[in-house]
Amino acid sequence: MPRPIHLWAFLQGIGHYPSGWRHPGAEPEGVFTMDYYARVGRLVEKGRFDAIVFGDQLQSRGVRGRTPEHLAMPTLDPMALLSAIASVTQHVGLVNTLSTTYWSPEGLAERFATMDRMSGGRAGWNIVTTAHPDTAPNFGDEELPEKSQRYKMAAQTVAQAQAIWRERNAALGPSPQARPVFVQAGQSGDGRDFAASIAEAIFCSAPTIEEGIAFRNDMRARVAAAGRDPDAVRIMPGLSFILAETEAAAIAKDQAILDLADEALCIEYLSESLNCDLTGFDPAGPIPVDHILSQTCFPKADIGRALEKPAAIGLPLGKFASGYVRTPRGHNVFRGTASQLANMMIQWVDAGACDGFTLQPAYMPGELEIFVEEVVPILQAAGVLRTEYPGSTLRETMGLPRWPADMAA
């Protein structure tokens, strides 16, 4: 019997590709309207996805005196967006991102308890510790706590939130899931250990099937070492996709979307990724390595290694930025037909590379519509994707135990 495939939709902004908002099938103006989110929510539910995931950013993009001009990155409050989607859907899960570094246990517990009750048991918490250094000044701090310290704080905050939920469930009667489903995306050693200790779904990057297998095997071993059941944790790597009637047409479509990213957009995207404004440098000139390393607040050793080879061969800044845009955020990018994508997804799950996928459409909502209309029926016909939801809560949809063990009195 084939293993079931779980589908999540990561729907940040206008799509996964930095230039996706310029595609005719994108609706960048829609992200500020209720109609857009109602349409997207119903579409995802039609595709029988487990959940919708929204990220969040606590830093100010204009903190260094400059606001991006070429990128479409709306940062609306994800809890408000998910609440809006909850009002027009009945089954799809609603996963919100909130930081344990800058939210109190009481504030976290209250927000998720409300969401879980109001949605009928569909709340999920993407637990993050906040990595962007420009966040700290927004909360009166000079700098972020050190990474290992942030994970210690996260464990304490989650434990305190769990205690609050147990107390309130006992006093008021349990919310539909007792607490939200726990989601995590840590990739470092500290992050993986933290995910192994609490997560019920883990988001990751896996550009190849081999990397997916290695990550899933590692996480299952860590989960078991933490005294938990590896079969009760879903590994959900990111997957972006470009679909067309033929593989050649999909490759051409992909190139056309990439071509929408002019040099100015590419340099702006690179600036965002490195947390260093490069827009004043000559695109035909060399990569300003010394400037980047002196200005960025991200780990300088990691960035230095990434820049070493292109700088050594004299690659101009504009060409380097244009190449960087072609592999946005390091996730697997599929280009082909609907049947080819469905076969690839089945192959990955059967090989033990993942339990499903966190889909990141190249542009929104057009590419998501193509997936739901063309790929979903193929997966359903193959018996790997549900045709109806098994229950009303996110835990039921994910095939998790009906009641979390940590919620026992």
Short mmCIF file of C-alpha atoms in Angstrom, two decimals:
data_model
loop_
_atom_site.label_atom_id
_atom_site.label_comp_id
_atom_site.label_asym_id
_atom_site.label_seq_id
_atom_site.Cartn_x
_atom_site.Cartn_y
_atom_site.Cartn_z
CA MET A 1 0.00 0.00 0.00
CA PRO A 2 1.49 3.39 -0.96
CA ARG A 3 2.37 5.80 1.78
CA PRO A 4 0.04 8.81 2.06
CA ILE A 5 1.32 12.23 1.03
CA HIS A 6 0.73 15.22 3.28
CA LEU A 7 0.46 18.63 1.64
CA TRP A 8 1.08 21.98 3.28
CA ALA A 9 0.92 25.38 1.59
CA PHE A 10 3.45 28.05 2.53
CA LEU A 11 1.81 31.15 1.12
CA GLN A 12 4.05 34.03 2.05
CA GLY A 13 3.60 37.12 -0.09
CA ILE A 14 3.08 36.75 -3.83
CA GLY A 15 5.03 33.53 -4.31
CA HIS A 16 8.37 31.84 -3.83
CA TYR A 17 10.17 33.43 -6.78
CA PRO A 18 11.40 36.98 -6.10
CA SER A 19 10.15 37.98 -9.55
CA GLY A 20 6.93 35.96 -9.32
CA TRP A 21 4.82 39.01 -8.49
CA ARG A 22 5.47 40.31 -12.00
CA HIS A 23 3.94 37.22 -13.68
CA PRO A 24 0.52 37.73 -15.35
CA GLY A 25 -0.89 34.93 -13.18
CA ALA A 26 0.05 36.75 -9.98
CA GLU A 27 -2.25 39.14 -8.15
CA PRO A 28 0.00 41.37 -6.03
CA GLU A 29 -2.78 43.85 -5.36
CA GLY A 30 -4.93 41.07 -3.91
CA VAL A 31 -2.83 40.45 -0.81
CA PHE A 32 -4.46 43.44 0.87
CA THR A 33 -8.01 42.16 0.40
CA MET A 34 -10.20 39.63 2.19
CA ASP A 35 -11.38 38.21 -1.13
CA TYR A 36 -7.84 37.07 -1.96
CA TYR A 37 -7.39 35.10 1.26
CA ALA A 38 -10.89 33.63 1.08
CA ARG A 39 -10.15 32.40 -2.43
CA VAL A 40 -6.77 30.96 -1.46
CA GLY A 41 -8.17 29.26 1.65
CA ARG A 42 -10.97 27.58 -0.28
CA LEU A 43 -8.53 26.54 -3.01
CA VAL A 44 -6.18 24.86 -0.54
CA GLU A 45 -9.07 23.09 1.15
CA LYS A 46 -10.34 21.91 -2.25
CA GLY A 47 -6.91 20.32 -2.73
CA ARG A 48 -7.30 18.49 0.62
CA PHE A 49 -4.13 20.01 2.03
CA ASP A 50 -3.30 19.48 5.70
CA ALA A 51 -2.55 23.11 6.41
CA ILE A 52 -1.72 26.64 5.37
CA VAL A 53 1.44 28.12 6.87
CA PHE A 54 2.29 31.80 7.18
CA GLY A 55 5.68 33.06 8.28
CA ASP A 56 6.29 36.28 10.15
CA GLN A 57 9.04 38.87 10.41
CA LEU A 58 9.63 41.06 13.42
CA GLN A 59 12.41 43.22 11.98
CA SER A 60 11.76 46.53 10.21
CA ARG A 61 12.80 46.43 6.57
CA GLY A 62 13.56 50.15 6.64
CA VAL A 63 15.74 49.93 9.74
CA ARG A 64 18.87 50.92 7.78
CA GLY A 65 17.20 53.88 6.14
CA ARG A 66 16.12 52.15 2.94
CA THR A 67 12.97 50.30 1.92
CA PRO A 68 13.07 47.71 -0.93
CA GLU A 69 11.62 49.11 -4.15
CA HIS A 70 11.63 46.09 -6.47
CA LEU A 71 10.51 43.24 -4.20
CA ALA A 72 6.92 42.42 -3.25
CA MET A 73 7.10 41.30 0.38
CA PRO A 74 3.92 42.19 2.25
CA THR A 75 4.29 41.43 5.94
CA LEU A 76 0.73 41.47 7.19
CA ASP A 77 -0.09 39.93 10.57
CA PRO A 78 -0.35 36.17 9.95
CA MET A 79 -2.73 35.53 12.85
CA ALA A 80 -5.20 38.00 11.37
CA LEU A 81 -4.85 36.43 7.91
CA LEU A 82 -5.35 32.90 9.24
CA SER A 83 -8.36 34.01 11.26
CA ALA A 84 -9.86 35.39 8.08
CA ILE A 85 -9.21 32.11 6.27
CA ALA A 86 -10.68 30.16 9.19
CA SER A 87 -13.98 31.95 8.67
CA VAL A 88 -14.41 30.61 5.11
CA THR A 89 -13.01 27.06 5.56
CA GLN A 90 -13.91 24.03 7.67
CA HIS A 91 -11.00 21.60 7.63
CA VAL A 92 -7.65 23.03 6.53
CA GLY A 93 -5.13 23.62 9.33
CA LEU A 94 -3.95 27.13 10.22
CA VAL A 95 -0.26 27.31 11.17
CA ASN A 96 1.02 30.61 12.52
CA THR A 97 4.63 31.62 13.19
CA LEU A 98 5.39 33.22 16.55
CA SER A 99 8.75 33.74 18.25
CA THR A 100 9.63 32.34 21.66
CA THR A 101 12.29 35.04 22.03
CA TYR A 102 9.90 37.98 21.82
CA TRP A 103 6.51 36.57 22.89
CA SER A 104 5.64 35.74 26.47
CA PRO A 105 4.25 32.28 27.32
CA GLU A 106 1.01 33.92 28.41
CA GLY A 107 0.62 35.84 25.16
CA LEU A 108 1.39 32.78 23.06
CA ALA A 109 -0.96 30.54 25.03
CA GLU A 110 -3.83 33.01 24.78
CA ARG A 111 -3.50 33.58 21.02
CA PHE A 112 -3.31 29.90 20.12
CA ALA A 113 -6.01 28.83 22.55
CA THR A 114 -8.32 31.38 20.97
CA MET A 115 -7.43 30.26 17.45
CA ASP A 116 -7.91 26.59 18.32
CA ARG A 117 -11.34 27.16 19.84
CA MET A 118 -12.58 29.56 17.17
CA SER A 119 -11.41 27.32 14.29
CA GLY A 120 -12.73 24.08 15.77
CA GLY A 121 -9.29 22.60 16.42
CA ARG A 122 -7.20 23.66 13.43
CA ALA A 123 -4.42 25.70 15.06
CA GLY A 124 -0.72 25.02 14.57
CA TRP A 125 2.30 26.86 15.97
CA ASN A 126 5.44 27.24 13.88
CA ILE A 127 7.89 27.75 16.74
CA VAL A 128 10.78 30.06 15.87
CA THR A 129 13.49 31.68 17.97
CA THR A 130 14.10 34.69 15.65
CA ALA A 131 17.37 34.82 13.74
CA HIS A 132 17.32 38.24 12.05
CA PRO A 133 19.61 40.60 14.00
CA ASP A 134 17.59 43.70 13.07
CA THR A 135 14.75 42.40 15.25
CA ALA A 136 16.51 43.09 18.54
CA PRO A 137 16.32 46.92 18.42
CA ASN A 138 12.55 46.73 17.88
CA PHE A 139 12.29 45.23 21.37
CA GLY A 140 14.79 47.48 23.14
CA ASP A 141 17.73 45.08 22.84
CA GLU A 142 21.10 45.80 21.30
CA GLU A 143 21.48 42.30 19.88
CA LEU A 144 19.83 38.89 19.77
CA PRO A 145 20.61 36.32 22.44
CA GLU A 146 23.18 33.76 21.27
CA LYS A 147 21.66 30.90 19.23
CA SER A 148 22.02 28.12 21.83
CA GLN A 149 20.57 30.47 24.45
CA ARG A 150 17.60 31.22 22.19
CA TYR A 151 16.83 27.51 21.98
CA LYS A 152 17.05 27.15 25.75
CA MET A 153 14.62 30.05 26.05
CA ALA A 154 12.36 28.36 23.47
CA ALA A 155 12.21 25.12 25.46
CA GLN A 156 11.30 27.06 28.61
CA THR A 157 8.67 29.15 26.85
CA VAL A 158 7.00 26.12 25.25
CA ALA A 159 6.96 24.29 28.59
CA GLN A 160 5.36 27.30 30.28
CA ALA A 161 2.75 27.60 27.51
CA GLN A 162 1.96 23.89 27.89
CA ALA A 163 1.39 24.38 31.61
CA ILE A 164 -0.99 27.27 30.90
CA TRP A 165 -2.96 25.19 28.39
CA ARG A 166 -3.24 22.28 30.84
CA GLU A 167 -4.52 24.62 33.53
CA ARG A 168 -7.05 26.32 31.28
CA ASN A 169 -8.26 23.07 29.72
CA ALA A 170 -8.91 21.75 33.22
CA ALA A 171 -10.74 24.91 34.27
CA LEU A 172 -12.71 25.67 31.10
CA GLY A 173 -12.96 22.31 29.39
CA PRO A 174 -10.45 21.26 26.73
CA SER A 175 -10.12 23.12 23.48
CA PRO A 176 -10.60 20.83 20.45
CA GLN A 177 -6.91 19.86 20.24
CA ALA A 178 -5.88 20.78 23.82
CA ARG A 179 -3.07 22.81 22.27
CA PRO A 180 -1.84 23.70 18.76
CA VAL A 181 0.13 21.26 16.65
CA PHE A 182 3.85 22.02 17.12
CA VAL A 183 5.86 22.82 13.99
CA GLN A 184 9.58 23.59 13.82
CA ALA A 185 12.17 24.36 11.15
CA GLY A 186 15.55 24.40 12.89
CA GLN A 187 18.42 23.20 10.70
CA SER A 188 21.43 23.59 13.00
CA GLY A 189 22.37 20.95 15.56
CA ASP A 190 20.62 22.94 18.29
CA GLY A 191 17.60 23.43 16.05
CA ARG A 192 17.34 19.75 15.16
CA ASP A 193 17.59 18.68 18.78
CA PHE A 194 14.89 21.17 19.75
CA ALA A 195 12.64 19.97 16.92
CA ALA A 196 13.22 16.36 17.96
CA SER A 197 12.08 17.17 21.49
CA ILE A 198 8.71 18.76 20.63
CA ALA A 199 7.85 19.04 16.91
CA GLU A 200 5.03 17.12 15.27
CA ALA A 201 5.89 18.52 11.85
CA ILE A 202 9.30 19.71 10.66
CA PHE A 203 9.85 22.07 7.74
CA CYS A 204 13.23 21.86 6.00
CA SER A 205 15.07 22.46 2.74
CA ALA A 206 15.97 19.36 0.71
CA PRO A 207 17.15 20.22 -2.82
CA THR A 208 17.67 16.53 -3.70
CA ILE A 209 16.08 13.22 -2.75
CA GLU A 210 19.37 12.12 -1.20
CA GLU A 211 19.44 15.17 1.06
CA GLY A 212 15.81 14.52 1.98
CA ILE A 213 16.56 10.93 2.96
CA ALA A 214 19.56 12.01 5.04
CA PHE A 215 17.59 14.71 6.86
CA ARG A 216 14.58 12.49 7.57
CA ASN A 217 16.77 9.64 8.83
CA ASP A 218 18.69 12.03 11.07
CA MET A 219 15.53 13.56 12.50
CA ARG A 220 13.85 10.22 13.10
CA ALA A 221 16.95 9.07 15.02
CA ARG A 222 16.94 12.26 17.09
CA VAL A 223 13.21 11.94 17.80
CA ALA A 224 13.69 8.36 18.98
CA ALA A 225 16.66 9.41 21.13
CA ALA A 226 14.39 12.02 22.73
CA GLY A 227 12.00 9.23 23.77
CA ARG A 228 9.33 10.05 21.20
CA ASP A 229 7.74 8.05 18.36
CA PRO A 230 9.33 8.97 14.98
CA ASP A 231 6.14 7.88 13.21
CA ALA A 232 4.29 10.70 14.99
CA VAL A 233 6.45 13.38 13.32
CA ARG A 234 5.94 14.58 9.73
CA ILE A 235 8.96 15.73 7.71
CA MET A 236 7.77 18.36 5.21
CA PRO A 237 10.50 19.82 2.95
CA GLY A 238 9.83 22.89 0.85
CA LEU A 239 8.94 22.38 -2.80
CA SER A 240 8.58 25.11 -5.39
CA PHE A 241 7.26 24.22 -8.83
CA ILE A 242 6.70 25.43 -12.38
CA LEU A 243 4.08 23.43 -14.30
CA ALA A 244 3.23 23.31 -17.99
CA GLU A 245 1.90 20.87 -20.62
CA THR A 246 5.40 19.64 -21.47
CA GLU A 247 8.72 19.62 -19.66
CA ALA A 248 10.22 21.89 -22.30
CA ALA A 249 7.36 24.36 -21.86
CA ALA A 250 7.84 24.32 -18.09
CA ILE A 251 11.55 25.05 -18.46
CA ALA A 252 10.74 27.91 -20.83
CA LYS A 253 8.11 29.22 -18.41
CA ASP A 254 10.62 29.07 -15.57
CA GLN A 255 13.13 31.03 -17.61
CA ALA A 256 10.49 33.61 -18.50
CA ILE A 257 9.70 34.16 -14.81
CA LEU A 258 13.39 34.46 -13.98
CA ASP A 259 13.81 36.95 -16.82
CA LEU A 260 11.26 39.17 -15.06
CA ALA A 261 13.94 39.69 -12.39
CA ASP A 262 15.98 42.55 -13.77
CA GLU A 263 19.41 43.29 -12.38
CA ALA A 264 18.09 45.86 -9.90
CA LEU A 265 15.60 43.37 -8.44
CA CYS A 266 18.29 40.68 -8.18
CA ILE A 267 20.70 42.97 -6.33
CA GLU A 268 17.90 44.05 -4.00
CA TYR A 269 17.02 40.41 -3.28
CA LEU A 270 20.68 39.64 -2.58
CA SER A 271 20.82 42.67 -0.29
CA GLU A 272 17.83 41.36 1.67
CA SER A 273 19.37 37.90 1.93
CA LEU A 274 22.75 39.21 3.16
CA ASN A 275 21.28 41.99 5.31
CA CYS A 276 23.57 44.44 3.55
CA ASP A 277 22.55 47.19 1.12
CA LEU A 278 24.30 46.59 -2.22
CA THR A 279 22.08 48.79 -4.36
CA GLY A 280 24.66 51.59 -4.54
CA PHE A 281 27.38 49.39 -6.07
CA ASP A 282 28.13 49.08 -9.79
CA PRO A 283 26.49 45.86 -11.08
CA ALA A 284 29.39 45.46 -13.52
CA GLY A 285 31.94 45.80 -10.74
CA PRO A 286 33.33 43.14 -8.42
CA ILE A 287 31.40 41.65 -5.52
CA PRO A 288 32.17 43.99 -2.58
CA VAL A 289 33.16 41.21 -0.21
CA ASP A 290 34.85 43.43 2.38
CA HIS A 291 31.84 45.75 2.52
CA ILE A 292 29.42 42.83 2.89
CA LEU A 293 31.43 41.23 5.68
CA SER A 294 31.79 44.53 7.50
CA GLN A 295 28.09 45.39 7.28
CA THR A 296 26.16 42.14 7.57
CA CYS A 297 24.87 40.99 10.94
CA PHE A 298 24.63 37.39 9.77
CA PRO A 299 27.43 34.86 10.49
CA LYS A 300 30.41 36.30 8.62
CA ALA A 301 32.25 32.99 8.22
CA ASP A 302 29.29 31.39 6.42
CA ILE A 303 28.82 34.37 4.12
CA GLY A 304 32.55 34.58 3.44
CA ARG A 305 32.63 30.96 2.30
CA ALA A 306 29.64 31.54 -0.01
CA LEU A 307 31.30 34.55 -1.62
CA GLU A 308 34.84 33.19 -1.84
CA LYS A 309 34.60 31.31 -5.16
CA PRO A 310 32.54 33.81 -7.21
CA ALA A 311 34.74 36.65 -5.98
CA ALA A 312 37.93 34.73 -6.81
CA ILE A 313 36.86 34.21 -10.44
CA GLY A 314 35.92 37.86 -10.80
CA LEU A 315 32.19 37.37 -11.20
CA PRO A 316 30.51 40.79 -11.38
CA LEU A 317 28.03 41.71 -8.68
CA GLY A 318 25.08 41.83 -11.09
CA LYS A 319 25.77 38.37 -12.53
CA PHE A 320 26.26 36.90 -9.07
CA ALA A 321 22.97 38.39 -7.88
CA SER A 322 21.16 37.14 -10.99
CA GLY A 323 22.44 33.63 -10.38
CA TYR A 324 21.50 33.79 -6.70
CA VAL A 325 17.86 34.52 -7.58
CA ARG A 326 17.69 31.28 -9.59
CA THR A 327 17.85 29.09 -6.49
CA PRO A 328 15.65 31.04 -4.07
CA ARG A 329 16.19 29.98 -0.45
CA GLY A 330 17.83 26.69 -1.38
CA HIS A 331 14.67 24.60 -1.79
CA ASN A 332 13.88 21.99 -4.42
CA VAL A 333 12.49 23.64 -7.56
CA PHE A 334 10.57 21.32 -9.92
CA ARG A 335 9.98 22.14 -13.59
CA GLY A 336 7.79 19.80 -15.63
CA THR A 337 4.28 18.44 -16.18
CA ALA A 338 1.62 17.69 -13.60
CA SER A 339 2.11 13.93 -13.97
CA GLN A 340 5.88 14.27 -13.66
CA LEU A 341 5.50 16.27 -10.46
CA ALA A 342 3.03 13.76 -9.01
CA ASN A 343 5.42 10.90 -9.81
CA MET A 344 8.32 12.77 -8.24
CA MET A 345 6.36 13.40 -5.05
CA ILE A 346 5.35 9.75 -4.77
CA GLN A 347 8.94 8.66 -5.39
CA TRP A 348 10.28 10.90 -2.62
CA VAL A 349 7.75 9.72 -0.06
CA ASP A 350 8.19 6.03 -0.96
CA ALA A 351 11.99 6.42 -0.73
CA GLY A 352 11.72 7.82 2.79
CA ALA A 353 12.87 11.31 1.82
CA CYS A 354 9.84 12.96 3.43
CA ASP A 355 6.27 12.48 4.61
CA GLY A 356 4.90 15.17 2.35
CA PHE A 357 5.72 18.60 1.02
CA THR A 358 5.39 22.23 2.00
CA LEU A 359 4.42 23.70 -1.34
CA GLN A 360 5.79 27.12 -2.27
CA PRO A 361 4.22 28.20 -5.58
CA ALA A 362 6.48 30.31 -7.76
CA TYR A 363 3.74 32.93 -8.00
CA MET A 364 0.33 33.30 -6.43
CA PRO A 365 -2.39 32.34 -6.87
CA GLY A 366 -2.01 31.13 -10.47
CA GLU A 367 0.54 28.36 -9.95
CA LEU A 368 -1.31 27.04 -6.89
CA GLU A 369 -4.50 26.86 -8.96
CA ILE A 370 -2.70 24.76 -11.58
CA PHE A 371 -1.43 22.39 -8.88
CA VAL A 372 -4.88 21.88 -7.36
CA GLU A 373 -6.59 21.41 -10.71
CA GLU A 374 -3.98 19.16 -12.34
CA VAL A 375 -1.69 17.49 -9.77
CA VAL A 376 -4.15 16.82 -6.94
CA PRO A 377 -6.44 14.54 -9.07
CA ILE A 378 -3.42 12.46 -10.13
CA LEU A 379 -2.32 11.99 -6.51
CA GLN A 380 -5.86 11.09 -5.50
CA ALA A 381 -6.21 8.58 -8.33
CA ALA A 382 -2.93 6.99 -7.20
CA GLY A 383 -4.41 6.55 -3.71
CA VAL A 384 -1.78 8.71 -1.96
CA LEU A 385 -3.88 11.81 -1.28
CA ARG A 386 -7.20 11.84 0.56
CA THR A 387 -10.42 12.67 -1.27
CA GLU A 388 -12.13 13.69 1.97
CA TYR A 389 -10.86 14.95 5.31
CA PRO A 390 -10.80 12.31 8.08
CA GLY A 391 -12.08 14.65 10.80
CA SER A 392 -12.33 18.27 11.81
CA THR A 393 -9.01 18.93 13.60
CA LEU A 394 -5.51 19.42 12.25
CA ARG A 395 -4.27 16.54 14.38
CA GLU A 396 -6.78 14.20 12.73
CA THR A 397 -5.85 15.49 9.28
CA MET A 398 -2.16 14.83 9.95
CA GLY A 399 -2.83 11.35 11.35
CA LEU A 400 -1.52 12.29 14.80
CA PRO A 401 -2.80 11.00 18.15
CA ARG A 402 -6.13 12.64 18.95
CA TRP A 403 -4.86 13.99 22.29
CA PRO A 404 -1.26 15.18 22.84
CA ALA A 405 0.51 13.15 25.52
CA ASP A 406 1.98 16.30 27.07
CA MET A 407 -1.51 17.63 27.81
CA ALA A 408 -2.27 14.95 30.38
CA ALA A 409 -3.03 16.51 33.77
#
